[in-house]
C-alpha cells in the first residue's frame, strides 16, 4: 500500500513518499521516512517488506559512503544504481533475498543532469523520466504520461506532483497520513515544503 | 517469462544479418518504461538479444561484458559468433537447476564474412537456423510473420524492411511487448542501428478493428 514517486525536471528530480507505516490492517506510524540519502547527490526511496527495506537501504548507504571515503570521489547516480542492482540481484538468488522496491533519484554533477532509476525487488533496473512504485503506479502513471514534459521547472513539476497525489486521494482505497517531498539538484538533497 | 514481456528476432540476409527487439519494460500489464535495452553488442560484429525476465537480462548483459573483456585480454582478439554461442550455452547450463529466465538470440558475422544466427533456451540448448530465430512473449506471432515475409538472399536494406515489418506486426498482436523497437543490421562493412516509432498502445486489436 506504499506510495513512491519520482519526476525529473530540467535540472533536478522531485520525489514524494507517503509516511504511513502499516502492518496488516493496523497503522503503526504516521511519520515514517521512506527515503535515505546515499551520498550528497543520490537519494533512495524504498518500499516493500518492512524489515528488509531499512536494512538494505542502510547497507547500501554505508557501502556508497565507504566508496566515497576510499576514493575521494563520490559514485555517480548511474553508478549507484548499478551497484544497488548488483547487490539486489546477487541477494535474489541467495537464501535471503531482499524484498525491496526502489526509486533512485540523483543529480550527476559531472554530466550536469538529473537521473531517476526504477528498480524492483527482482533487481530489474531502468532509467526513466518519471516513475512510481507499487499501487501508486495504477493511478499516477497515466497522470504523468499526460502532464510530464521534458525540461519542466520546479513549480511545473510540483503542480504535476500535486495532480498525482490528488488522484491518489480521490481514487485509492487507503488514506495516507501524509507525504514528504524531496528535491535533488546541483546543490544536493533537500526536503521541500509542498502543499499536498 | 511473461512478467516483463519482450519480442526479439534475428534474420539472415545475403552477406548480412539483422537483429531487432521491442523496447517495452512492463510489470505484467503495467508498462514501466518504453526504452528498455534488450540488445547488447558483444563485439563490433556480434550482437545478443535477450528476452525474458528483465533482471536476468540485466544480469547476463553485465556478466557477458565481463566474460568477453577477459576473453579479449586472454586471446588478443574478439570472440567469433559461433564460439560465443557455446560460451552462452555453457553459462546458462551452469545454472541448470536454478536457471536465468531468459530466451537469448545471437546474431553476427564471423571472420570469413559469413552470417551466423542462433537462439538458445533458458538452460542453453542451442538452436541453429539458416533463416530466422525468434524469442520473447511475441515469439509465437513472430514465427508467423517471419515465415510469411522472410526470403533468402535479402540485401541489407530489404532485410531491414523485412525484419522491421515482421517484428512490428508480431508485437502489435502481443499485449506484453511493443512500444517502439530497435533494429541493428550487421554487414562486413559495419553496423547500422535504427530505432522504430511504432504503435504506442497496449496493442491487441489492430486500428482497422477499432474503426480508425
Coordinates of C-alpha atoms in Angstrom, one line a residue:
Chain A
X1 CA 0.0 0.0 0.0
X2 CA 3.1 2.2 -0.1
X3 CA 3.4 5.2 -2.4
X4 CA 6.7 6.4 -4.0
X5 CA 7.0 8.7 -7.0
X6 CA 9.9 10.4 -8.8
X7 CA 9.7 13.1 -11.5
X8 CA 12.7 14.6 -13.3
X9 CA 12.7 18.3 -14.3
X10 CA 15.1 20.5 -16.2
X11 CA 18.0 20.2 -13.7
X12 CA 16.5 18.4 -10.7
X13 CA 14.4 15.4 -9.6
X14 CA 11.4 15.8 -7.3
X15 CA 10.3 12.9 -5.2
X16 CA 7.3 12.1 -3.0
X17 CA 6.9 9.3 -0.5
X18 CA 4.0 8.6 1.8
X19 CA 4.6 8.5 5.6
X20 CA 2.3 5.7 6.6
X21 CA 3.8 2.7 8.3
X22 CA 1.2 -0.1 8.4
X23 CA 1.3 -3.8 9.5
X24 CA -1.6 -5.8 8.1
X25 CA -4.7 -3.7 8.8
X26 CA -3.1 -1.7 11.6
X27 CA -1.4 1.7 11.1
X28 CA 1.6 1.8 13.4
X29 CA 3.1 5.2 12.5
X30 CA 2.1 8.4 10.6
X31 CA 5.5 9.9 10.1
X32 CA 7.8 7.2 8.7
X33 CA 10.6 8.3 6.5
X34 CA 10.9 6.1 3.4
X35 CA 13.9 7.6 1.8
X36 CA 17.6 7.7 2.6
X37 CA 20.4 9.9 1.2
X38 CA 23.3 7.7 -0.1
X39 CA 25.7 10.4 -0.9
X40 CA 25.3 14.2 -1.4
X41 CA 23.7 13.7 -4.8
X42 CA 21.8 10.4 -4.5
X43 CA 18.5 9.7 -2.8
X44 CA 17.0 6.3 -2.5
X45 CA 13.2 5.8 -2.0
X46 CA 12.2 2.4 -0.8
X47 CA 9.1 0.3 -0.2
X48 CA 8.5 -3.4 0.5
X49 CA 9.0 -5.9 3.3
X50 CA 9.4 -3.8 6.4
X51 CA 12.5 -5.4 7.9
X52 CA 14.3 -5.6 4.5
X53 CA 13.8 -2.0 3.4
X54 CA 15.7 -0.2 6.1
X55 CA 18.3 -3.0 6.4
X56 CA 19.0 -2.9 2.7
X57 CA 19.0 0.9 2.5
X58 CA 21.5 1.2 5.3
X59 CA 23.7 -1.5 3.8
X60 CA 23.8 0.4 0.5
X61 CA 24.2 3.8 2.2
X62 CA 27.3 2.6 4.2
X63 CA 28.9 1.0 1.2
X64 CA 28.3 4.0 -1.1
X65 CA 29.8 6.2 1.7
X66 CA 32.8 3.9 2.0
X67 CA 33.5 4.2 -1.7
X68 CA 33.4 8.0 -1.3
X69 CA 35.9 7.9 1.6
X70 CA 38.3 5.4 0.0
X71 CA 38.4 7.1 -3.5
X72 CA 37.8 10.7 -2.7
X73 CA 35.2 10.7 -5.5
X74 CA 31.5 10.1 -5.0
X75 CA 29.7 7.4 -7.1
X76 CA 27.6 9.0 -9.8
X77 CA 23.8 8.3 -9.7
X78 CA 24.1 5.7 -12.5
X79 CA 27.0 4.0 -10.7
X80 CA 24.9 3.9 -7.5
X81 CA 22.0 2.3 -9.5
X82 CA 24.4 -0.2 -11.0
X83 CA 25.8 -1.1 -7.5
X84 CA 22.4 -1.4 -5.9
X85 CA 21.1 -3.6 -8.8
X86 CA 24.1 -5.8 -8.5
X87 CA 23.7 -6.3 -4.7
X88 CA 20.0 -6.9 -5.1
X89 CA 20.4 -9.4 -8.0
X90 CA 23.1 -11.3 -6.0
X91 CA 20.7 -11.5 -3.0
X92 CA 17.8 -12.6 -5.2
X93 CA 19.4 -15.9 -5.9
X94 CA 20.6 -16.4 -2.3
X95 CA 18.7 -17.9 0.7
X96 CA 17.7 -14.4 1.9
X97 CA 16.5 -12.2 -1.0
X98 CA 15.6 -8.6 -0.1
X99 CA 12.1 -7.7 -1.0
X100 CA 12.6 -4.0 -1.7
X101 CA 11.3 -1.9 -4.5
X102 CA 13.2 1.3 -5.1
X103 CA 13.4 4.6 -6.9
X104 CA 16.9 6.2 -7.1
X105 CA 16.8 9.9 -7.6
X106 CA 20.1 11.6 -8.3
X107 CA 21.9 14.5 -9.9
X108 CA 25.1 13.9 -11.8
X109 CA 27.3 17.0 -11.1
X110 CA 29.8 15.9 -13.8
X111 CA 27.3 15.4 -16.6
X112 CA 25.2 18.2 -15.1
X113 CA 21.9 16.3 -15.5
X114 CA 19.3 14.7 -13.3
X115 CA 18.8 11.0 -13.2
X116 CA 16.0 8.7 -12.0
X117 CA 16.2 4.9 -11.8
X118 CA 13.4 2.5 -11.3
X119 CA 14.4 -0.8 -9.6
X120 CA 12.0 -3.6 -8.5
X121 CA 12.6 -6.3 -5.9
X122 CA 13.7 -8.7 -8.7
X123 CA 16.5 -6.2 -9.5
X124 CA 15.3 -5.1 -12.9
X125 CA 16.7 -1.6 -13.4
X126 CA 15.8 1.1 -15.9
X127 CA 16.5 4.8 -16.2
X128 CA 13.2 6.7 -16.6
X129 CA 12.0 10.4 -16.8
X130 CA 9.3 9.7 -14.2
X131 CA 8.2 6.7 -12.2
X132 CA 6.3 5.4 -9.3
X133 CA 6.2 2.1 -7.3
X134 CA 3.5 -0.2 -6.0
X135 CA -0.2 0.6 -6.2
X136 CA 0.7 4.2 -6.9
X137 CA 1.6 3.1 -10.5
X138 CA -2.0 2.3 -11.3
X139 CA -3.2 5.8 -10.5
X140 CA -0.2 8.1 -11.2
X141 CA 1.5 6.8 -14.4
X142 CA -1.4 7.9 -16.6
X143 CA -1.4 11.3 -15.0
X144 CA 2.4 11.6 -15.6
X145 CA 2.0 10.3 -19.2
X146 CA -0.4 13.1 -19.8
X147 CA 1.3 16.0 -18.0
X148 CA 5.0 15.4 -17.9
X149 CA 7.2 17.3 -20.4
X150 CA 11.0 17.2 -20.6
X151 CA 12.7 20.3 -19.2
X152 CA 10.0 21.4 -16.7
X153 CA 10.9 23.9 -13.8
X154 CA 10.3 23.3 -10.1
X155 CA 6.9 24.9 -10.0
X156 CA 5.6 23.0 -13.0
X157 CA 6.8 19.6 -11.6
X158 CA 5.3 20.5 -8.2
X159 CA 2.0 21.1 -10.0
X160 CA 2.2 17.7 -11.7
X161 CA 3.1 16.0 -8.4
X162 CA 0.1 17.6 -6.8
X163 CA -2.1 16.2 -9.6
X164 CA -0.7 12.7 -8.8
X165 CA -1.3 13.0 -5.1
X166 CA -4.8 14.4 -5.6
X167 CA -5.6 11.4 -7.9
X168 CA -4.4 9.0 -5.1
X169 CA -6.5 10.8 -2.5
X170 CA -9.5 10.7 -4.8
X171 CA -9.4 7.1 -6.1
X172 CA -7.2 5.0 -3.9
X173 CA -8.9 2.8 -1.2
X174 CA -6.3 3.7 1.5
X175 CA -6.0 7.1 3.1
X176 CA -2.4 8.3 3.5
X177 CA -1.3 10.0 6.7
X178 CA 1.0 12.4 4.9
X179 CA 3.7 12.9 2.3
X180 CA 7.2 14.1 2.3
X181 CA 8.8 15.7 -0.7
X182 CA 12.5 16.0 -1.6
X183 CA 14.3 17.7 -4.4
X184 CA 17.7 16.5 -5.7
X185 CA 19.7 19.0 -7.7
X186 CA 23.2 20.5 -8.2
X187 CA 23.1 21.8 -4.6
X188 CA 22.3 18.4 -3.2
X189 CA 19.3 16.9 -1.5
X190 CA 16.8 19.0 0.4
X191 CA 13.3 18.4 1.9
X192 CA 10.8 20.6 0.1
X193 CA 7.7 22.1 1.6
X194 CA 4.8 21.4 -0.7
X195 CA 1.2 21.9 -0.2
X196 CA -0.4 18.5 -0.9
Chain B
X1 CA 9.0 -15.4 -18.7
X2 CA 5.8 -13.4 -19.2
X3 CA 6.4 -11.0 -16.3
X4 CA 8.2 -8.2 -18.1
X5 CA 7.4 -9.0 -21.8
X6 CA 9.7 -9.0 -24.9
X7 CA 9.9 -9.6 -28.7
X8 CA 13.3 -10.4 -30.1
X9 CA 14.1 -11.6 -33.6
X10 CA 17.2 -12.2 -35.8
X11 CA 17.4 -12.8 -39.5
X12 CA 20.0 -13.9 -42.1
X13 CA 20.4 -12.0 -45.4
X14 CA 22.9 -12.0 -48.2
X15 CA 26.3 -11.3 -46.5
X16 CA 24.4 -9.6 -43.7
X17 CA 22.4 -10.3 -40.6
X18 CA 19.8 -8.3 -38.7
X19 CA 18.7 -8.4 -35.1
X20 CA 15.7 -6.5 -33.6
X21 CA 13.8 -6.1 -30.4
X22 CA 11.0 -4.1 -28.9
X23 CA 11.6 -1.6 -26.1
X24 CA 8.9 -2.2 -23.5
X25 CA 9.6 -3.0 -19.9
X26 CA 6.5 -4.0 -18.0
X27 CA 5.3 -5.4 -14.7
X28 CA 2.6 -7.8 -16.2
X29 CA 0.1 -5.4 -17.8
X30 CA 1.7 -2.2 -16.4
X31 CA 4.1 -0.5 -18.8
X32 CA 7.0 0.9 -16.7
X33 CA 9.4 2.0 -19.4
X34 CA 9.5 2.3 -23.2
X35 CA 13.2 2.5 -23.7
X36 CA 14.5 -0.8 -22.1
X37 CA 17.6 -2.1 -23.7
X38 CA 17.4 -5.8 -24.8
X39 CA 20.1 -6.0 -27.5
X40 CA 23.7 -5.7 -26.5
X41 CA 26.8 -5.6 -28.7
X42 CA 29.3 -8.2 -27.7
X43 CA 31.9 -7.4 -30.4
X44 CA 31.7 -4.9 -33.3
X45 CA 30.2 -7.7 -35.4
X46 CA 28.2 -9.8 -32.9
X47 CA 25.1 -8.9 -31.0
X48 CA 22.9 -10.7 -28.4
X49 CA 19.2 -10.1 -27.9
X50 CA 17.7 -11.1 -24.5
X51 CA 14.0 -11.8 -24.0
X52 CA 12.6 -13.0 -20.7
X53 CA 12.9 -11.8 -17.1
X54 CA 14.3 -8.2 -17.1
X55 CA 16.5 -8.7 -14.1
X56 CA 18.2 -11.6 -15.8
X57 CA 18.5 -9.6 -19.0
X58 CA 20.5 -7.0 -16.9
X59 CA 22.5 -9.6 -15.1
X60 CA 23.5 -11.5 -18.2
X61 CA 24.4 -8.3 -20.1
X62 CA 26.7 -7.4 -17.2
X63 CA 28.1 -10.9 -17.0
X64 CA 28.9 -11.2 -20.7
X65 CA 30.6 -7.8 -20.7
X66 CA 33.0 -9.2 -18.0
X67 CA 33.5 -12.5 -19.7
X68 CA 34.2 -11.0 -23.2
X69 CA 36.6 -8.4 -21.8
X70 CA 38.5 -11.2 -20.2
X71 CA 38.3 -13.3 -23.4
X72 CA 39.7 -10.3 -25.4
X73 CA 42.6 -9.9 -22.9
X74 CA 43.4 -13.6 -22.9
X75 CA 43.1 -14.2 -26.7
X76 CA 44.1 -10.8 -28.0
X77 CA 41.1 -10.8 -30.4
X78 CA 37.3 -10.6 -30.4
X79 CA 35.2 -13.7 -30.0
X80 CA 33.6 -15.3 -33.0
X81 CA 29.8 -15.6 -33.0
X82 CA 29.9 -19.4 -33.2
X83 CA 32.3 -19.5 -30.2
X84 CA 30.1 -17.1 -28.3
X85 CA 27.1 -19.3 -28.8
X86 CA 28.9 -22.1 -26.9
X87 CA 30.0 -19.7 -24.2
X88 CA 26.4 -18.6 -23.9
X89 CA 25.3 -22.2 -23.8
X90 CA 27.7 -23.2 -21.0
X91 CA 27.0 -20.1 -19.0
X92 CA 23.3 -20.9 -19.0
X93 CA 23.8 -24.6 -18.4
X94 CA 26.0 -23.8 -15.3
X95 CA 22.7 -22.8 -13.7
X96 CA 20.8 -25.9 -14.8
X97 CA 18.8 -26.3 -11.6
X98 CA 18.2 -22.6 -10.9
X99 CA 18.3 -21.1 -14.4
X100 CA 18.3 -17.5 -15.7
X101 CA 14.8 -17.0 -17.1
X102 CA 16.0 -15.7 -20.5
X103 CA 15.4 -16.5 -24.1
X104 CA 18.6 -15.4 -25.9
X105 CA 19.2 -14.7 -29.6
X106 CA 22.6 -14.3 -31.1
X107 CA 23.4 -12.6 -34.5
X108 CA 26.8 -11.9 -36.0
X109 CA 29.2 -12.1 -38.9
X110 CA 32.3 -14.2 -38.5
X111 CA 35.8 -13.5 -39.6
X112 CA 35.2 -15.0 -43.0
X113 CA 32.2 -12.7 -43.5
X114 CA 29.7 -15.4 -43.1
X115 CA 26.4 -14.6 -41.4
X116 CA 25.5 -16.5 -38.2
X117 CA 22.4 -16.6 -36.1
X118 CA 21.2 -18.9 -33.3
X119 CA 19.0 -18.9 -30.3
X120 CA 19.1 -21.0 -27.1
X121 CA 16.5 -22.0 -24.5
X122 CA 16.9 -20.8 -20.9
X123 CA 19.3 -23.7 -20.0
X124 CA 21.5 -23.3 -23.0
X125 CA 20.3 -25.7 -25.7
X126 CA 21.5 -24.2 -28.9
X127 CA 19.1 -23.9 -31.9
X128 CA 21.0 -23.1 -35.2
X129 CA 19.0 -21.7 -38.1
X130 CA 19.6 -20.7 -41.7
X131 CA 16.7 -18.2 -41.9
X132 CA 15.5 -16.6 -38.7
X133 CA 15.2 -17.1 -34.9
X134 CA 12.7 -15.6 -32.6
X135 CA 12.2 -15.2 -28.8
X136 CA 10.1 -13.5 -26.1
X137 CA 6.4 -13.3 -25.3
X138 CA 5.6 -12.5 -29.0
X139 CA 7.6 -15.5 -30.3
X140 CA 4.6 -17.4 -31.5
X141 CA 3.4 -14.4 -33.5
X142 CA 7.0 -13.8 -34.8
X143 CA 7.1 -17.3 -36.2
X144 CA 4.1 -16.4 -38.3
X145 CA 5.2 -13.1 -39.6
X146 CA 8.8 -14.2 -40.3
X147 CA 7.6 -17.3 -42.1
X148 CA 5.4 -15.1 -44.4
X149 CA 7.9 -12.3 -45.0
X150 CA 11.4 -13.8 -45.0
X151 CA 13.1 -14.9 -48.2
X152 CA 16.6 -16.0 -49.0
X153 CA 19.4 -13.6 -50.0
X154 CA 17.9 -10.3 -48.9
X155 CA 20.3 -7.3 -49.1
X156 CA 20.8 -5.1 -46.0
X157 CA 18.1 -2.6 -46.9
X158 CA 15.5 -5.3 -47.8
X159 CA 16.5 -7.3 -44.7
X160 CA 15.9 -4.2 -42.6
X161 CA 12.4 -3.7 -44.0
X162 CA 11.6 -7.5 -43.6
X163 CA 12.7 -7.7 -40.0
X164 CA 11.1 -4.5 -39.0
X165 CA 7.7 -5.4 -40.5
X166 CA 7.9 -9.0 -39.1
X167 CA 8.6 -7.5 -35.6
X168 CA 6.0 -4.8 -35.7
X169 CA 3.2 -6.9 -37.0
X170 CA 4.0 -9.6 -34.4
X171 CA 4.2 -7.3 -31.3
X172 CA 1.1 -5.3 -32.3
X173 CA -0.8 -8.6 -31.5
X174 CA 1.1 -9.1 -28.2
X175 CA 0.0 -7.1 -25.2
X176 CA 3.3 -7.7 -23.3
X177 CA 5.7 -6.3 -25.9
X178 CA 5.9 -3.3 -28.3
X179 CA 6.1 0.4 -27.6
X180 CA 8.9 1.1 -30.1
X181 CA 11.7 -1.0 -31.5
X182 CA 15.4 -1.0 -32.3
X183 CA 16.9 -2.7 -35.3
X184 CA 20.6 -3.5 -36.0
X185 CA 21.7 -4.5 -39.5
X186 CA 25.2 -6.1 -39.4
X187 CA 27.3 -6.2 -42.6
X188 CA 31.1 -6.9 -43.0
X189 CA 31.5 -3.1 -43.5
X190 CA 29.7 -2.1 -40.3
X191 CA 26.5 -1.9 -38.3
X192 CA 23.5 0.4 -39.0
X193 CA 21.3 0.9 -36.0
X194 CA 17.8 2.4 -36.4
X195 CA 15.0 2.9 -33.9
X196 CA 11.4 2.5 -35.0
X197 CA 8.5 4.5 -33.8
X198 CA 5.6 2.1 -33.6
X199 CA 2.1 1.8 -32.2
X200 CA 2.3 3.3 -28.7
X201 CA -0.7 1.5 -27.2
X202 CA -1.4 -1.7 -25.3
X203 CA -2.0 -3.3 -28.7
X204 CA -4.3 -6.3 -29.2
X205 CA -6.8 -5.1 -31.8
X206 CA -5.4 -3.5 -34.9
X207 CA -6.5 0.1 -35.8
X208 CA -8.8 -1.4 -38.5
X209 CA -10.9 -3.2 -36.0
X210 CA -11.1 -0.2 -33.7
X211 CA -12.7 1.7 -36.5
X212 CA -9.8 4.1 -37.4

